mmCIF file of N, CA and C in Angstrom:
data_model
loop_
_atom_site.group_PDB
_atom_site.id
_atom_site.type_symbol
_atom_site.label_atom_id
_atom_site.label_comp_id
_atom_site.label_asym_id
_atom_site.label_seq_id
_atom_site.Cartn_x
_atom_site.Cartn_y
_atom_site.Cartn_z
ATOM 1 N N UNK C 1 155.358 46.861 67.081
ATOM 2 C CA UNK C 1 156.297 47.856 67.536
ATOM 3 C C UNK C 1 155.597 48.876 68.445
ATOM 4 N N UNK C 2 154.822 48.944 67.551
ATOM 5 C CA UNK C 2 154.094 50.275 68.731
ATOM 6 C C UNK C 2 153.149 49.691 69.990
ATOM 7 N N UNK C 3 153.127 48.654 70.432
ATOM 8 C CA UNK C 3 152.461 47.261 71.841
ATOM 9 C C UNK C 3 153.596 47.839 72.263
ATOM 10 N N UNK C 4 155.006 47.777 71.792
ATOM 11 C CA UNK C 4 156.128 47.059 72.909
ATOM 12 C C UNK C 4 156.539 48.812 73.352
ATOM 13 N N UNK C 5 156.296 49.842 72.497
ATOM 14 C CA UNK C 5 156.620 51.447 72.956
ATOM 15 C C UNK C 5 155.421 51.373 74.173
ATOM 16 N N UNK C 6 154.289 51.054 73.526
ATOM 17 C CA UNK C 6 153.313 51.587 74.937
ATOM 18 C C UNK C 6 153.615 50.617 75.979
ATOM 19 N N UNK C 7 153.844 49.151 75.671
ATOM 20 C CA UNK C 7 154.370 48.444 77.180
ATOM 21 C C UNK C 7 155.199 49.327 77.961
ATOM 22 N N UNK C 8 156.279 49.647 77.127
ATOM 23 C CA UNK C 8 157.417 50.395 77.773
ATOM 24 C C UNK C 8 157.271 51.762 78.520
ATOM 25 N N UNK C 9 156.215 52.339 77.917
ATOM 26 C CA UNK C 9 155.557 53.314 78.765
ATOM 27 C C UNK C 9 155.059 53.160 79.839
ATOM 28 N N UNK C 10 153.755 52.133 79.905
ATOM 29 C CA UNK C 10 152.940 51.986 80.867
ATOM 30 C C UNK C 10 153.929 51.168 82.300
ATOM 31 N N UNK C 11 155.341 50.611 81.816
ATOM 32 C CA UNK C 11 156.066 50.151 83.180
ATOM 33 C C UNK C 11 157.088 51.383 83.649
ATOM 34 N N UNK C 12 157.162 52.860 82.507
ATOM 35 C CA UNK C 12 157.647 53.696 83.705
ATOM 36 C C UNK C 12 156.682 54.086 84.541
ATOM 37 N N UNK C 13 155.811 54.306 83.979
ATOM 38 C CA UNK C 13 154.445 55.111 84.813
ATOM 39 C C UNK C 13 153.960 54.322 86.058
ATOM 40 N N UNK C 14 154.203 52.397 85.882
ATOM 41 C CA UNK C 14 154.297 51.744 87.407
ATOM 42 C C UNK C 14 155.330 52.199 87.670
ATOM 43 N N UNK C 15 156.529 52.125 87.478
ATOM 44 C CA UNK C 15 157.922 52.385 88.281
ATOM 45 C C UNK C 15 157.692 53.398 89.280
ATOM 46 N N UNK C 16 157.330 54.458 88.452
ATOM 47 C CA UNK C 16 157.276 56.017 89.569
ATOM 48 C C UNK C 16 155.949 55.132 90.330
ATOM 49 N N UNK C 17 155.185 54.393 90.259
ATOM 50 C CA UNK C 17 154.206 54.697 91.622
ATOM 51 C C UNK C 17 154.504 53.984 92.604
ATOM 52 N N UNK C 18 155.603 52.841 92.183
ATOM 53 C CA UNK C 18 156.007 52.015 93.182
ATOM 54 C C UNK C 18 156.985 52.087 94.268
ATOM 55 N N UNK C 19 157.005 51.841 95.630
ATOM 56 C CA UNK C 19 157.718 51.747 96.418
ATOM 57 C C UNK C 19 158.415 51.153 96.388
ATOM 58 N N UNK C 20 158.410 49.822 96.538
ATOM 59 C CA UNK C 20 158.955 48.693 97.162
ATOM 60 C C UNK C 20 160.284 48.236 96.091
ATOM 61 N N UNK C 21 161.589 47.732 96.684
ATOM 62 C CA UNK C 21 162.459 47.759 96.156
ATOM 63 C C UNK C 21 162.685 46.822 95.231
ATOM 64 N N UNK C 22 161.609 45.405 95.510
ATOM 65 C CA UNK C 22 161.573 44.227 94.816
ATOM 66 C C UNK C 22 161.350 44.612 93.436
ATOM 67 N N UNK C 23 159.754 45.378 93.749
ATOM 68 C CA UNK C 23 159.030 45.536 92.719
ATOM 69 C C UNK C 23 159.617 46.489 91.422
ATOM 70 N N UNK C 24 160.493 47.958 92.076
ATOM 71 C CA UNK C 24 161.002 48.278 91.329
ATOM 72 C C UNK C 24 162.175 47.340 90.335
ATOM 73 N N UNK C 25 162.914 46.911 90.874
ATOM 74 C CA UNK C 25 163.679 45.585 90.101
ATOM 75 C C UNK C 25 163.107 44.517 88.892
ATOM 76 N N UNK C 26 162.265 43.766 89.238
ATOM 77 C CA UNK C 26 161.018 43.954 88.197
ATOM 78 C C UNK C 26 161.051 44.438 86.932
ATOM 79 N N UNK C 27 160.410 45.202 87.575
ATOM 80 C CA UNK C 27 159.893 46.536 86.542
ATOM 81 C C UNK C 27 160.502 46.534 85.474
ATOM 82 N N UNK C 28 162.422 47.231 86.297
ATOM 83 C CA UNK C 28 163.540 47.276 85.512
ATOM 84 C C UNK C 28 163.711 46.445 84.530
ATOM 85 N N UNK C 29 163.752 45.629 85.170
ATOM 86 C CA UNK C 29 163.986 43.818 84.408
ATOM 87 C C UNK C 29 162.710 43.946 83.427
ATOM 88 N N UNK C 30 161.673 44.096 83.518
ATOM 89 C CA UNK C 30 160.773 43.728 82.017
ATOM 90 C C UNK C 30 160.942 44.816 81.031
ATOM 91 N N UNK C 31 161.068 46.066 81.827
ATOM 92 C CA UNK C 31 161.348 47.018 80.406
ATOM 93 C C UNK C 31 162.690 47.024 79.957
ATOM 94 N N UNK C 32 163.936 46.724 80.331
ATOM 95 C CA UNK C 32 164.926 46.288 79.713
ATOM 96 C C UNK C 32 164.719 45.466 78.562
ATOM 97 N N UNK C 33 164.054 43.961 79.200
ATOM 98 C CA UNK C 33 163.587 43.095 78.444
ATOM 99 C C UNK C 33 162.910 44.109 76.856
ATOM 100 N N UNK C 34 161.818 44.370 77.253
ATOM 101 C CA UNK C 34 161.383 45.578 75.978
ATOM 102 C C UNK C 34 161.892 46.302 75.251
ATOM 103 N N UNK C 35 163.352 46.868 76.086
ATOM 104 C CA UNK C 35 164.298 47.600 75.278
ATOM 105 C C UNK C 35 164.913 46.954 74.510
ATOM 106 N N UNK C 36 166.055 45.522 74.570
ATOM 107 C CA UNK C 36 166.321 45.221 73.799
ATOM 108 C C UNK C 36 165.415 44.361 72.919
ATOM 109 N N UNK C 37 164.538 43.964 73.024
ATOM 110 C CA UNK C 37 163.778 43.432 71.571
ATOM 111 C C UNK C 37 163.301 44.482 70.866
ATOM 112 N N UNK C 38 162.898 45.590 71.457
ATOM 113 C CA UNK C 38 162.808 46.515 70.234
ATOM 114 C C UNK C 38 164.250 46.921 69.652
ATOM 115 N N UNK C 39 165.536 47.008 70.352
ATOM 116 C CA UNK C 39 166.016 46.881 69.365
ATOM 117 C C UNK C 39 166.900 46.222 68.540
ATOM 118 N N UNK C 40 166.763 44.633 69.134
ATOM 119 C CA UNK C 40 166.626 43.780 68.083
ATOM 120 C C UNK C 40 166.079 43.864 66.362
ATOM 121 N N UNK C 41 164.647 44.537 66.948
ATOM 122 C CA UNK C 41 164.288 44.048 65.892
ATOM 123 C C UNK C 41 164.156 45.457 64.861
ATOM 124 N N UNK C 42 165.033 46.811 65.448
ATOM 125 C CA UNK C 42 165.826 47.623 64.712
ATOM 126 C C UNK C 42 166.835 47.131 63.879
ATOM 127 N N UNK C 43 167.865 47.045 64.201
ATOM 128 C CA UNK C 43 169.175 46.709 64.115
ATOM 129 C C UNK C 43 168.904 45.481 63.264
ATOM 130 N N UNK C 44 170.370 44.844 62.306
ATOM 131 C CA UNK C 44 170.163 43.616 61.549
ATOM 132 C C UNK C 44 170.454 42.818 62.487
ATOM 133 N N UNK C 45 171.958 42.898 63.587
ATOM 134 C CA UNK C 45 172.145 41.875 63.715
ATOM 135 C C UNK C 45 171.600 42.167 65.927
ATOM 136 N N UNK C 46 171.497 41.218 66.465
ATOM 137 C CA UNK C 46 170.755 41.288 67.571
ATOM 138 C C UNK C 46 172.334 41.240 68.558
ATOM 139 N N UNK C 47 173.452 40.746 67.674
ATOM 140 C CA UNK C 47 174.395 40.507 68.761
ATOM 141 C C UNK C 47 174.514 41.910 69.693
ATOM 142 N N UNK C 48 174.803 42.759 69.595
ATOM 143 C CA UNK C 48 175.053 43.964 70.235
ATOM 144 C C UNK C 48 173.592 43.895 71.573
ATOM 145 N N UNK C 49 172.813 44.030 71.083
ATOM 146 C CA UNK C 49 171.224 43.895 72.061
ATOM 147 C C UNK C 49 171.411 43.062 73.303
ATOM 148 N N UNK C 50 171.992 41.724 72.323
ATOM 149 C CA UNK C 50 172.290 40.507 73.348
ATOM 150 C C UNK C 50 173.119 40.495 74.094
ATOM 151 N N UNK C 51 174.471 41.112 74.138
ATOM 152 C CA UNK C 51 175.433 42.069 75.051
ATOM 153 C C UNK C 51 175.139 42.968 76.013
ATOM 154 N N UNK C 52 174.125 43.451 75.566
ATOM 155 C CA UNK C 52 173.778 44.641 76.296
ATOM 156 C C UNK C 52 172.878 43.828 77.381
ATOM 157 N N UNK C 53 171.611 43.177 77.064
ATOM 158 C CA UNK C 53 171.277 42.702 78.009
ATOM 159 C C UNK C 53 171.797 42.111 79.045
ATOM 160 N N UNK C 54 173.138 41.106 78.569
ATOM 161 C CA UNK C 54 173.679 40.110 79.510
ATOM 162 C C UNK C 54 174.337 40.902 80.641
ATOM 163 N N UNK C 55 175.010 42.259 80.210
ATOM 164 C CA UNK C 55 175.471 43.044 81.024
ATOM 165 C C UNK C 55 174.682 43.717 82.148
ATOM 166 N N UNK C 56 174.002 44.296 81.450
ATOM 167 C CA UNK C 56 172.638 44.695 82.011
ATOM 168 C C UNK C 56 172.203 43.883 83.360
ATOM 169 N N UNK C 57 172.006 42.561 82.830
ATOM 170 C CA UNK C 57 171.200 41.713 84.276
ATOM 171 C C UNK C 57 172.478 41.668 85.221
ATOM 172 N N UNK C 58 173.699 41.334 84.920
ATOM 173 C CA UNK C 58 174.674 41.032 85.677
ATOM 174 C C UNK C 58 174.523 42.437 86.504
ATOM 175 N N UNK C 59 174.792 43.426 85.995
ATOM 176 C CA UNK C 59 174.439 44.619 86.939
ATOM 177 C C UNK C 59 173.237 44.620 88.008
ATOM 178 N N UNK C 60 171.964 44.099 87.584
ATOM 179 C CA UNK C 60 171.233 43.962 88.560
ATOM 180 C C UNK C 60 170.867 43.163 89.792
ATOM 181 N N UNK C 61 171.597 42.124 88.812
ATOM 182 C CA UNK C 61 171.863 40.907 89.925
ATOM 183 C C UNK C 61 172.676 41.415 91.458
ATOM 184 N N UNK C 62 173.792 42.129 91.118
ATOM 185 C CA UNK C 62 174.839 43.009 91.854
ATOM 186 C C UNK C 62 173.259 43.462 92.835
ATOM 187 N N UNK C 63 172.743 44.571 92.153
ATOM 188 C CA UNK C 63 172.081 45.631 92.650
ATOM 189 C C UNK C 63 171.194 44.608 93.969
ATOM 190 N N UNK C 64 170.547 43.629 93.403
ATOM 191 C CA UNK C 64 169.309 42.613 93.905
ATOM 192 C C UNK C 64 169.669 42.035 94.925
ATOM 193 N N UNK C 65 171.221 41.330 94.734
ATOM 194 C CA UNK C 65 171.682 41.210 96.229
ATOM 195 C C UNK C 65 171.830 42.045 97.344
ATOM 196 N N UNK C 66 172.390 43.317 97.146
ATOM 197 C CA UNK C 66 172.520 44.236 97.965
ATOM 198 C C UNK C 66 171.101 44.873 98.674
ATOM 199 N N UNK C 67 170.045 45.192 97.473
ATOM 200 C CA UNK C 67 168.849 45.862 98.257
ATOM 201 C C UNK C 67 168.456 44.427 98.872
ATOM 202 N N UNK C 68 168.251 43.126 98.704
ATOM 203 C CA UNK C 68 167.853 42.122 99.389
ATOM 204 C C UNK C 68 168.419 42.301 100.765
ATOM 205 N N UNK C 69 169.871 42.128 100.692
ATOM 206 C CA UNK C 69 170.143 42.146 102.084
ATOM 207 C C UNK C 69 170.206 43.558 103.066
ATOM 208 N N UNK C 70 169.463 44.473 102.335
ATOM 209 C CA UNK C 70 169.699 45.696 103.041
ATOM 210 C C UNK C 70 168.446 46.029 103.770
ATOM 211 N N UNK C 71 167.151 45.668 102.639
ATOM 212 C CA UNK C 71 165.688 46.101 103.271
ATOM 213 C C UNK C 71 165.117 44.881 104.023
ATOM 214 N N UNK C 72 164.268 45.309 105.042
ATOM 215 C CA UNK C 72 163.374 43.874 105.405
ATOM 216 C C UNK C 72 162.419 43.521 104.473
ATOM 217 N N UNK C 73 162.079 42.486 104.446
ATOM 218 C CA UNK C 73 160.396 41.821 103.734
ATOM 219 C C UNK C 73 159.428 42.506 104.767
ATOM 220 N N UNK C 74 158.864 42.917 103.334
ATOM 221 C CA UNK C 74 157.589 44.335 103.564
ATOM 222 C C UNK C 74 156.277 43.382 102.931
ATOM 223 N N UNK C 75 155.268 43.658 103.294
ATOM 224 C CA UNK C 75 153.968 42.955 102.787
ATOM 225 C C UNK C 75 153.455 43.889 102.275
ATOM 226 N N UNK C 76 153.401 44.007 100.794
ATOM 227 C CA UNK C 76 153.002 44.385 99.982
ATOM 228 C C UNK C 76 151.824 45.045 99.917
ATOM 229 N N UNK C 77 150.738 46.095 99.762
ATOM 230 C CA UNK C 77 149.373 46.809 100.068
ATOM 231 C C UNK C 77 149.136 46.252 98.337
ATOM 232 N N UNK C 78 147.959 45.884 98.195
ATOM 233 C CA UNK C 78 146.846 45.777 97.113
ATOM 234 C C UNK C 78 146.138 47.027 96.808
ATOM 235 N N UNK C 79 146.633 47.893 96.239
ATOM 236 C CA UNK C 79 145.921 49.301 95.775
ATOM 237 C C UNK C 79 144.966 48.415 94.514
ATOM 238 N N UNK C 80 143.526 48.261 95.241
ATOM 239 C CA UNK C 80 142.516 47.886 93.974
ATOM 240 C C UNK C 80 142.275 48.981 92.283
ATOM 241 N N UNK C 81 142.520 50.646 93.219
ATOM 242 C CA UNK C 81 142.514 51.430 92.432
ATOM 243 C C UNK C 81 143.284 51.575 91.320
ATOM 244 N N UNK C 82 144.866 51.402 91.279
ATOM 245 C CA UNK C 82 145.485 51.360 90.185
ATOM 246 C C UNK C 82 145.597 49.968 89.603
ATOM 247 N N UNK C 83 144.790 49.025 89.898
ATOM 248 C CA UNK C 83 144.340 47.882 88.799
ATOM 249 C C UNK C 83 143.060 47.994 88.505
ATOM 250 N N UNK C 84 142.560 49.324 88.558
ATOM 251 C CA UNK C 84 141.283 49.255 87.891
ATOM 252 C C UNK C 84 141.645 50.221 87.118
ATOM 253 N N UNK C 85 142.798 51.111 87.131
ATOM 254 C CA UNK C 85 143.208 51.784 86.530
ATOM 255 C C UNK C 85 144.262 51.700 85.173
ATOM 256 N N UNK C 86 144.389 50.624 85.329
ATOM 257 C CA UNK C 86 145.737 49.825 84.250
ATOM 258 C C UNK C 86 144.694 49.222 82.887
#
């Protein structure tokens, strides 16, 4: 429990450093992911979690098409520093 709180931490703390619109999406998408298994594994029954997620992606999916067709493909910068920093 307490891996999946600090996962969930350490992908807002990428979120804010990231630009790029892909990457933020991502992001979204794995700590969601994190949100509902933690609270899955609150809760007895997971159906509600599992709702929430399905909704959830359908919303982003929405979102993913739109920033896709809105931004150009950007080439990504390799900051060595914040992977030596992670």
């Amino acid at each position: 429990m307490k891996m999946i709180i600090m996962m969930s931490t350490m992908l807002s703390m990428l979120f804010m450093n990231t630009k790029v619109p892909m990457q933020m999406i991502i992001i979204m998408l794995m700590q969601t992911t994190l949100t509902t298994f933690m609270m899955s594994i609150k809760n007895k029954s997971s159906w509600f979690t599992y709702m929430l997620m399905i909704i959830f992606i359908g919303g982003m999916m929405v979102l993913f098409i739109y920033i896709t067709s809105i931004t150009p493909n950007e080439q990504t910068k390799k900051n060595t520093m914040t992977i030596i920093m992670m």
